[in-house]
CSV table of C-alpha atoms and ligand atoms in Angstrom, one decimal:
chain,number,residue,atom,x,y,z
A,1,UNK,CA,-59.5,222.3,-5.9
A,2,UNK,CA,-56.3,223.9,-4.6
A,3,UNK,CA,-53.7,224.9,-7.1
A,4,UNK,CA,-50.9,222.9,-5.5
A,5,UNK,CA,-53.2,219.9,-5.3
A,6,UNK,CA,-54.2,220.3,-8.9
A,7,UNK,CA,-50.5,220.4,-10.0
A,8,UNK,CA,-49.7,217.3,-8.0
A,9,UNK,CA,-52.7,215.3,-9.4
A,10,UNK,CA,-51.9,216.4,-13.0
A,11,UNK,CA,-48.4,215.1,-12.5
A,12,UNK,CA,-49.9,211.9,-11.0
A,13,UNK,CA,-52.2,211.3,-14.0
A,14,UNK,CA,-49.6,212.2,-16.6
A,15,UNK,CA,-47.1,209.8,-15.1
A,16,UNK,CA,-49.7,207.1,-14.8
A,17,UNK,CA,-50.7,207.4,-18.5
A,18,UNK,CA,-47.1,207.5,-19.6
A,19,UNK,CA,-45.8,204.9,-17.2
A,20,UNK,CA,-43.8,202.9,-19.7
A,21,UNK,CA,-41.8,205.7,-21.3
A,22,UNK,CA,-41.7,207.9,-18.3
A,23,UNK,CA,-41.4,206.0,-15.0
A,24,UNK,CA,-40.5,202.4,-14.9
A,25,UNK,CA,-40.2,200.1,-11.9
A,26,UNK,CA,-37.9,202.1,-9.6
A,27,UNK,CA,-36.0,198.9,-8.7
A,28,UNK,CA,-35.1,198.1,-12.3
A,29,UNK,CA,-31.7,199.1,-13.7
A,30,UNK,CA,-33.0,199.9,-17.2
A,31,UNK,CA,-33.4,203.6,-18.2
A,32,UNK,CA,-37.1,203.8,-17.4
A,33,UNK,CA,-36.4,202.3,-14.0
A,34,UNK,CA,-33.6,204.8,-13.3
A,35,UNK,CA,-36.1,207.6,-14.3
A,36,UNK,CA,-38.6,206.2,-11.8
A,37,UNK,CA,-35.9,206.0,-9.1
A,38,UNK,CA,-34.9,209.6,-9.8
A,39,UNK,CA,-38.5,210.8,-9.5
A,40,UNK,CA,-38.8,209.1,-6.1
A,41,UNK,CA,-35.5,210.6,-4.9
A,42,UNK,CA,-36.6,214.1,-6.0
A,43,UNK,CA,-39.9,213.6,-4.1
A,44,UNK,CA,-38.0,212.5,-1.0
A,45,UNK,CA,-36.0,215.7,-1.1
A,46,UNK,CA,-39.0,218.0,-1.7
A,47,UNK,CA,-40.9,216.3,1.2
A,48,UNK,CA,-37.9,216.5,3.5
A,49,UNK,CA,-37.5,220.2,2.8
A,50,UNK,CA,-41.2,220.9,3.2
A,51,UNK,CA,-41.5,219.0,6.6
A,52,UNK,CA,-38.2,220.1,8.1
A,53,UNK,CA,-36.6,216.6,7.9
A,54,UNK,CA,-32.8,217.0,7.8
A,55,UNK,CA,-32.0,213.7,6.2
A,56,UNK,CA,-34.2,212.8,3.2
A,57,UNK,CA,-33.1,209.2,3.5
A,58,UNK,CA,-34.9,209.0,6.8
A,59,UNK,CA,-38.2,209.1,4.9
A,60,UNK,CA,-39.7,205.7,4.0
A,61,UNK,CA,-42.6,205.7,1.6
A,62,UNK,CA,-45.7,203.7,2.4
A,63,UNK,CA,-49.2,203.3,1.0
A,64,UNK,CA,-51.0,205.4,3.6
A,65,UNK,CA,-50.5,207.1,7.0
A,66,UNK,CA,-52.4,204.1,8.4
A,67,UNK,CA,-49.6,201.9,7.1
A,68,UNK,CA,-46.9,204.3,8.5
A,69,UNK,CA,-48.5,204.2,11.9
A,70,UNK,CA,-48.8,200.4,11.9
A,71,UNK,CA,-45.2,200.2,10.9
A,72,UNK,CA,-44.0,202.5,13.7
A,73,UNK,CA,-46.1,200.8,16.5
A,74,UNK,CA,-45.8,197.2,15.4
A,75,UNK,CA,-42.2,197.7,14.3
A,76,UNK,CA,-41.3,198.9,17.8
A,77,UNK,CA,-43.3,196.1,19.5
A,78,UNK,CA,-41.7,193.3,17.5
A,79,UNK,CA,-38.2,194.8,17.9
A,80,UNK,CA,-38.6,194.7,21.6
A,81,UNK,CA,-40.1,191.2,21.5
A,82,UNK,CA,-37.0,190.1,19.5
A,83,UNK,CA,-34.9,191.4,22.3
A,84,UNK,CA,-37.0,189.6,24.9
A,85,UNK,CA,-38.5,192.8,26.2
A,86,UNK,CA,-42.0,194.0,26.8
A,87,UNK,CA,-42.9,197.2,24.7
A,88,UNK,CA,-44.7,200.0,26.6
A,89,UNK,CA,-46.8,202.6,24.8
A,90,UNK,CA,-48.3,205.9,25.9
A,91,UNK,CA,-50.9,207.5,23.7
A,92,UNK,CA,-54.1,209.6,23.9
A,93,UNK,CA,-57.8,208.8,23.9
A,94,UNK,CA,-58.5,210.9,20.8
A,95,UNK,CA,-56.0,209.4,18.4
A,96,UNK,CA,-57.0,208.2,14.9
A,97,UNK,CA,-58.2,204.6,14.8
A,98,UNK,CA,-55.0,203.7,13.0
A,99,UNK,CA,-53.2,204.2,16.3
A,100,UNK,CA,-55.9,203.1,18.7
A,101,UNK,CA,-56.8,199.8,16.9
A,102,UNK,CA,-53.2,198.9,16.4
A,103,UNK,CA,-52.5,199.4,20.1
A,104,UNK,CA,-55.6,197.4,21.1
A,105,UNK,CA,-54.1,194.6,18.9
A,106,UNK,CA,-50.7,194.9,20.4
A,107,UNK,CA,-52.1,194.9,24.0
A,108,UNK,CA,-53.6,191.5,23.1
A,109,UNK,CA,-50.1,190.4,22.2
A,110,UNK,CA,-48.7,191.6,25.5
A,111,UNK,CA,-47.8,195.2,25.1
A,112,UNK,CA,-48.4,197.6,28.0
A,113,UNK,CA,-50.6,200.5,26.8
A,114,UNK,CA,-51.4,203.6,28.8
A,115,UNK,CA,-54.0,206.1,27.4
A,116,UNK,CA,-54.0,209.7,28.4
A,117,UNK,CA,-57.4,211.6,28.7
A,118,UNK,CA,-58.2,215.0,27.3
A,119,UNK,CA,-60.2,217.8,28.9
A,120,UNK,CA,-63.5,219.2,27.7
A,121,UNK,CA,-61.7,221.3,25.1
A,122,UNK,CA,-59.8,218.3,23.8
A,123,UNK,CA,-56.5,219.4,25.4
A,124,UNK,CA,-53.8,217.3,26.9
A,125,UNK,CA,-52.2,217.7,30.3
A,126,UNK,CA,-48.4,217.1,29.9
A,127,UNK,CA,-48.1,216.5,33.6
A,128,UNK,CA,-50.0,213.3,33.1
A,129,UNK,CA,-47.5,212.3,30.4
A,130,UNK,CA,-44.6,213.0,32.7
A,131,UNK,CA,-46.2,211.0,35.5
A,132,UNK,CA,-46.7,208.0,33.2
A,133,UNK,CA,-43.1,208.2,31.9
A,134,UNK,CA,-41.8,208.2,35.4
A,135,UNK,CA,-43.7,205.0,36.1
A,136,UNK,CA,-42.2,203.2,33.1
A,137,UNK,CA,-38.7,204.7,33.3
A,138,UNK,CA,-36.1,202.1,32.2
A,139,UNK,CA,-38.7,200.1,30.2
A,140,UNK,CA,-38.6,200.3,26.3
A,141,UNK,CA,-41.3,203.0,25.7
A,142,UNK,CA,-42.8,204.7,22.7
A,143,UNK,CA,-45.0,207.7,23.1
A,144,UNK,CA,-47.4,208.2,20.1
A,145,UNK,CA,-49.6,211.2,19.6
A,146,UNK,CA,-51.1,213.3,16.9
A,147,UNK,CA,-50.0,216.9,16.0
A,148,UNK,CA,-53.6,217.9,15.7
A,149,UNK,CA,-57.0,216.2,15.9
A,150,UNK,CA,-58.7,215.3,12.6
A,151,UNK,CA,-62.2,215.8,14.0
A,152,UNK,CA,-61.9,219.0,16.1
A,153,UNK,CA,-58.7,220.5,14.8
A,154,UNK,CA,-57.4,220.9,18.4
A,155,UNK,CA,-53.6,221.1,18.3
A,156,UNK,CA,-51.5,219.1,20.8
A,157,UNK,CA,-48.3,220.4,22.3
A,158,UNK,CA,-46.4,217.7,20.4
A,159,UNK,CA,-42.9,219.3,20.5
A,160,UNK,CA,-43.0,219.7,24.3
A,161,UNK,CA,-44.3,216.2,24.6
A,162,UNK,CA,-41.5,214.9,22.5
A,163,UNK,CA,-39.0,216.7,24.6
A,164,UNK,CA,-40.5,215.2,27.8
A,165,UNK,CA,-40.3,211.7,26.2
A,166,UNK,CA,-36.7,212.3,25.3
A,167,UNK,CA,-35.9,213.3,28.9
A,168,UNK,CA,-37.2,209.9,30.1
A,169,UNK,CA,-35.4,207.9,27.4
A,170,UNK,CA,-38.6,207.1,25.5
A,171,UNK,CA,-39.1,207.2,21.7
A,172,UNK,CA,-41.6,209.6,20.2
A,173,UNK,CA,-43.9,209.0,17.2
A,174,UNK,CA,-45.9,211.9,15.8
A,175,UNK,CA,-49.1,211.3,13.8
A,176,UNK,CA,-48.4,214.4,11.7
A,177,UNK,CA,-51.2,213.8,9.1
A,178,UNK,CA,-53.2,216.9,9.9
A,179,UNK,CA,-50.2,219.3,10.4
A,180,UNK,CA,-48.7,220.3,7.0
A,181,UNK,CA,-50.6,223.1,5.3
A,182,UNK,CA,-53.0,223.4,8.3
A,183,UNK,CA,-50.8,224.1,11.3
A,184,UNK,CA,-49.0,227.4,10.7
A,185,UNK,CA,-45.2,227.1,11.1
A,186,UNK,CA,-45.3,223.3,11.3
A,187,UNK,CA,-41.8,221.8,10.9
A,188,UNK,CA,-39.9,218.9,12.4
A,189,UNK,CA,-36.6,220.7,12.2
A,190,UNK,CA,-34.9,220.5,15.6
A,191,UNK,CA,-37.8,218.6,17.2
A,192,UNK,CA,-36.8,215.4,19.1
A,193,UNK,CA,-39.3,213.3,17.1
A,194,UNK,CA,-38.0,209.8,16.3
A,195,UNK,CA,-40.9,208.7,14.0
A,196,UNK,CA,-43.6,210.6,12.1
A,197,UNK,CA,-46.4,209.6,9.9
A,198,UNK,CA,-47.7,211.5,6.9
A,199,UNK,CA,-50.5,211.1,4.3
A,200,UNK,CA,-50.2,212.4,0.7
A,201,UNK,CA,-53.9,212.9,0.1
A,202,UNK,CA,-54.2,215.2,3.1
A,203,UNK,CA,-51.9,217.8,1.4
A,204,UNK,CA,-53.4,217.5,-2.1
A,205,UNK,CA,-51.5,214.4,-3.4
A,206,UNK,CA,-53.1,211.2,-4.6
A,207,UNK,CA,-54.8,208.7,-2.3
A,208,UNK,CA,-52.8,205.6,-1.4
A,209,UNK,CA,-49.5,207.2,-0.6
A,210,UNK,CA,-47.9,207.9,2.8
A,211,UNK,CA,-44.6,208.4,4.4
A,212,UNK,CA,-42.9,207.4,7.7
A,213,UNK,CA,-40.0,209.3,9.1
A,214,UNK,CA,-37.6,206.8,10.7
A,215,UNK,CA,-34.7,208.7,12.2
A,216,UNK,CA,-31.4,207.0,11.7
A,217,UNK,CA,-30.6,204.6,14.5
A,218,UNK,CA,-34.3,203.9,15.4
A,219,UNK,CA,-34.7,200.1,15.0
A,220,UNK,CA,-38.1,198.8,13.8
A,221,UNK,CA,-39.0,195.3,12.5
A,222,UNK,CA,-40.5,196.0,9.0
A,223,UNK,CA,-44.2,195.4,8.6
A,224,UNK,CA,-43.7,194.1,5.0
A,225,UNK,CA,-41.0,191.6,4.0
A,226,UNK,CA,-40.1,190.5,0.5
A,227,UNK,CA,-37.5,192.8,-0.9
A,228,UNK,CA,-34.8,195.4,-0.1
A,229,UNK,CA,-36.9,198.4,-1.2
A,230,UNK,CA,-36.7,201.6,0.9
A,231,UNK,CA,-33.4,200.4,2.5
A,232,UNK,CA,-35.1,197.2,3.6
A,233,UNK,CA,-37.6,199.2,5.7
A,234,UNK,CA,-40.7,198.5,3.5
A,235,UNK,CA,-40.7,195.7,0.8
A,236,UNK,CA,-42.8,196.1,-2.3
A,237,UNK,CA,-42.8,197.8,-5.7
A,238,UNK,CA,-43.2,201.5,-5.2
A,239,UNK,CA,-46.0,203.8,-6.3
A,240,UNK,CA,-43.7,206.0,-8.5
A,241,UNK,CA,-46.5,208.3,-9.8
A,242,UNK,CA,-48.1,208.7,-6.5
A,243,UNK,CA,-44.8,209.5,-4.7
A,244,UNK,CA,-43.8,212.0,-7.4
A,245,UNK,CA,-47.2,213.8,-6.9
A,246,UNK,CA,-46.7,213.7,-3.1
A,247,UNK,CA,-43.4,215.5,-3.7
A,248,UNK,CA,-45.1,218.1,-5.9
A,249,UNK,CA,-47.9,218.6,-3.3
A,250,UNK,CA,-45.4,219.0,-0.5
A,251,UNK,CA,-43.4,221.6,-2.5
A,252,UNK,CA,-46.7,223.5,-3.2
A,253,UNK,CA,-47.4,223.9,0.5
A,254,UNK,CA,-45.1,226.9,0.8
A,255,UNK,CA,-47.5,228.8,-1.5
A,256,UNK,CA,-50.5,228.3,0.7
A,257,UNK,CA,-52.0,231.3,2.4
A,258,UNK,CA,-52.9,229.9,5.8
A,259,UNK,CA,-53.8,233.4,7.1
A,260,UNK,CA,-56.7,233.6,4.6
A,261,UNK,CA,-57.9,230.1,5.5
A,262,UNK,CA,-57.8,231.1,9.2
A,263,UNK,CA,-59.8,234.2,8.5
A,264,UNK,CA,-62.4,232.3,6.5
A,265,UNK,CA,-62.8,229.6,9.2
A,266,UNK,CA,-63.2,232.3,11.9
A,267,UNK,CA,-65.8,234.0,9.7
A,268,UNK,CA,-67.6,230.7,9.2
A,269,UNK,CA,-67.7,230.1,12.9
A,270,UNK,CA,-69.0,233.7,13.6
A,271,UNK,CA,-71.7,233.4,11.0
A,272,UNK,CA,-72.8,229.9,12.2
A,273,UNK,CA,-73.0,231.0,15.9
A,274,UNK,CA,-74.9,234.2,15.0
A,275,UNK,CA,-77.2,232.5,12.5
A,276,UNK,CA,-78.1,229.1,14.0
A,277,UNK,CA,-79.5,229.3,17.5
A,278,UNK,CA,-78.0,226.6,19.8
A,279,UNK,CA,-74.8,226.2,17.7
A,280,UNK,CA,-71.7,225.2,19.6
A,281,UNK,CA,-68.1,224.8,18.4
A,282,UNK,CA,-66.0,222.0,19.9
A,283,UNK,CA,-62.6,222.9,21.3
A,284,UNK,CA,-63.4,226.6,20.7
A,285,UNK,CA,-61.1,227.7,23.6
A,286,UNK,CA,-58.2,225.5,22.4
A,287,UNK,CA,-55.6,226.2,19.8
A,288,UNK,CA,-56.9,224.8,16.6
A,289,UNK,CA,-55.9,224.1,12.9
A,290,UNK,CA,-56.7,227.0,10.5
A,291,UNK,CA,-59.2,224.9,8.5
A,292,UNK,CA,-61.2,222.7,10.8
A,293,UNK,CA,-64.5,223.4,12.6
A,294,UNK,CA,-66.6,220.9,14.5
A,295,UNK,CA,-70.2,222.1,15.2
A,296,UNK,CA,-73.1,220.7,17.3
A,297,UNK,CA,-76.6,222.1,17.0
A,298,UNK,CA,-78.9,221.5,19.9
A,299,UNK,CA,-81.8,219.1,19.0
A,300,UNK,CA,-80.4,218.3,15.6
A,301,UNK,CA,-79.3,214.7,14.8
A,302,UNK,CA,-76.2,214.3,12.7
A,303,UNK,CA,-77.8,211.9,10.2
A,304,UNK,CA,-80.7,214.4,9.5
A,305,UNK,CA,-78.2,217.2,9.1
A,306,UNK,CA,-75.9,215.3,6.7
A,307,UNK,CA,-78.8,214.1,4.6
A,308,UNK,CA,-80.4,217.6,4.5
A,309,UNK,CA,-77.0,219.2,3.5
A,310,UNK,CA,-76.5,216.4,0.9
A,311,UNK,CA,-79.8,217.3,-0.7
A,312,UNK,CA,-78.6,220.9,-1.0
A,313,UNK,CA,-75.4,219.7,-2.7
A,314,UNK,CA,-73.0,219.8,0.3
A,315,UNK,CA,-71.1,216.5,0.9
A,316,UNK,CA,-70.0,217.0,4.5
A,317,UNK,CA,-69.0,214.5,7.1
A,318,UNK,CA,-70.0,214.1,10.7
A,319,UNK,CA,-67.0,214.1,13.1
A,320,UNK,CA,-67.1,210.3,13.4
A,321,UNK,CA,-67.0,207.3,11.2
A,322,UNK,CA,-70.1,205.8,9.4
A,323,UNK,CA,-70.8,202.1,9.7
A,324,UNK,CA,-73.4,200.6,7.3
A,325,UNK,CA,-75.1,204.0,6.9
A,326,UNK,CA,-75.2,204.6,10.7
A,327,UNK,CA,-73.1,207.3,12.3
A,328,UNK,CA,-71.1,205.9,15.2
A,329,UNK,CA,-70.5,208.1,18.2
A,330,UNK,CA,-67.2,209.9,17.8
A,331,UNK,CA,-64.6,208.6,20.3
A,332,UNK,CA,-63.1,212.0,20.3
A,333,UNK,CA,-66.3,213.8,21.5
A,334,UNK,CA,-67.0,211.0,24.0
A,335,UNK,CA,-63.4,211.6,25.4
A,336,UNK,CA,-64.2,215.3,25.6
A,337,UNK,CA,-67.3,214.5,27.8
A,338,UNK,CA,-70.2,214.6,25.3
A,339,UNK,CA,-73.0,212.1,25.6
A,340,UNK,CA,-73.5,209.4,23.0
A,341,UNK,CA,-76.2,211.3,21.1
A,342,UNK,CA,-74.2,214.5,20.9
A,343,UNK,CA,-71.1,212.4,19.9
A,344,UNK,CA,-73.1,211.1,16.9
A,345,UNK,CA,-74.3,214.5,15.8
A,346,UNK,CA,-71.3,216.7,15.1
A,347,UNK,CA,-70.8,218.4,11.8
A,348,UNK,CA,-67.1,218.7,10.7
A,349,UNK,CA,-66.3,221.4,8.2
A,350,UNK,CA,-62.7,221.4,6.7
A,351,UNK,CA,-61.8,224.4,4.4
A,352,UNK,CA,-59.4,224.2,1.5
A,353,UNK,CA,-57.2,227.1,0.5
A,354,UNK,CA,-59.4,227.4,-2.6
A,355,UNK,CA,-62.6,228.2,-0.7
A,356,UNK,CA,-63.9,231.8,-1.0
A,357,UNK,CA,-65.8,234.1,1.4
A,358,UNK,CA,-68.8,233.9,-1.0
A,359,UNK,CA,-68.9,230.1,-0.7
A,360,UNK,CA,-68.7,230.4,3.1
A,361,UNK,CA,-71.6,232.8,3.2
A,362,UNK,CA,-73.7,230.7,0.8
A,363,UNK,CA,-73.0,227.6,2.9
A,364,UNK,CA,-74.1,229.2,6.2
A,365,UNK,CA,-77.4,230.4,4.6
A,366,UNK,CA,-78.1,226.8,3.5
A,367,UNK,CA,-77.1,225.4,6.9
A,368,UNK,CA,-79.5,227.8,8.7
A,369,UNK,CA,-82.3,226.7,6.4
A,370,UNK,CA,-81.6,223.0,6.9
A,371,UNK,CA,-81.3,223.2,10.7
A,372,UNK,CA,-84.6,225.2,10.8
A,373,UNK,CA,-86.3,222.6,8.6
A,374,UNK,CA,-85.1,219.7,10.9
A,375,UNK,CA,-86.2,221.5,14.0
A,376,UNK,CA,-89.6,222.1,12.6
A,377,UNK,CA,-90.2,218.4,12.2
A,378,UNK,CA,-91.9,216.7,15.1
A,379,UNK,CA,-89.2,214.8,17.1
A,380,UNK,CA,-89.5,212.2,19.7
A,381,UNK,CA,-87.9,213.3,23.0
A,382,UNK,CA,-85.5,210.4,22.8
A,383,UNK,CA,-84.1,211.7,19.6
A,384,UNK,CA,-83.1,215.0,21.0
A,385,UNK,CA,-79.5,216.0,21.1
A,386,UNK,CA,-78.5,217.3,24.5
A,387,UNK,CA,-75.3,219.4,24.4
A,388,UNK,CA,-73.5,219.5,27.7
A,389,UNK,CA,-72.3,222.9,28.8
A,390,UNK,CA,-68.6,223.1,28.1
B,18,PLP,N1,-54.1,210.0,11.3
B,18,PLP,C1,-54.9,211.1,11.2
B,18,PLP,C2,-54.9,212.2,12.2
B,18,PLP,C3,-55.8,211.2,10.1
B,18,PLP,O1,-56.6,212.3,10.0
B,18,PLP,C4,-55.8,210.1,9.2
B,18,PLP,C5,-56.8,210.2,8.0
B,18,PLP,O2,-57.7,210.9,8.0
B,18,PLP,C6,-55.0,209.1,9.3
B,18,PLP,C7,-54.1,209.0,10.4
B,18,PLP,C8,-54.9,207.9,8.3
B,18,PLP,O3,-54.4,208.4,7.1
B,18,PLP,P1,-54.5,207.5,5.7
B,18,PLP,O4,-55.9,207.9,5.2
B,18,PLP,O5,-53.4,208.0,4.9
B,18,PLP,O6,-54.4,206.1,6.1
């Protein structure tokens, strides 16, 4: 485990075990409550500094990035509805389900939703965004996009997209979950981003904590009612220990050596391409995060690969979600033009800053063995994975 992450989780467990004397309910006025409140405010400042957020108070803590995204999108929709207006949304085909499912739901309630395609490398064409914004000029519009894709690591030109949204009077929400600690130089400082979602566990904090940047002046109807917590933006007793650990994890990001992770990922990709015939890397021509690789191997099913690697002690994931033990085709790979079978067969490898060259070399040898073993098994033609030429 990474050092920063370890520190954050140690803090998390010590505050949990010492919750009575150390951190009380942050809304209470007794001493323990005040201590809890102070821990939250410290975390808010550390996170603001790490992510380039000028006003720490603009950060609203949530229980996950999924909740942050729901708050941003539904909050905007209901705010417009309250004003008697129809909300318009522009997003991309490859967003996380937290965005796509929420927008499907809001479309059923009457929202206008436009979805931008990506090319075979998973890249966006900002000309399409500008065209869509021209069409809805004058309507209340929120553009929502990710900083980088969680399956392929492909980075979107989010700051340019935010500037275009601003030019047309639209609000801009950034799903920034994959950016901190993986996208070199990531900062919101000076970027015209109105809303941004973060997840603590993606930077080494505990699971079940998120944050939403809501710039002052941006009006959202809260998702949760029932108290004045978080300046009435999100009701509910706060996860003091989890938030304190989120702050510690954010502060530790500065110590991460992203160049070394980038070097190891490139080495991993070189070794895999050289050692496994028919290996392909998705989005290889696009700008990508330092730690994420998405592989496909001709004629190798994702399920067999994951099971084979699991038997060798590697708990990896396919690019896409699993449902009752079956791998669903990745909507990201489908959007990039892959067929259903290929979209079920990707192998996603995410490196942490604690990984070593020795581990990478050891993993590639195992991968070569597992792929060879799968290919040696008799397969029915219908089970073959066809990889389109990209
Ligand atoms: N957005 C992206 C890009 C993600 O990768 C994830 C989680 O993997 C989420 C949103 C949801 O985050 P959380 O697990 O905090 O709900």
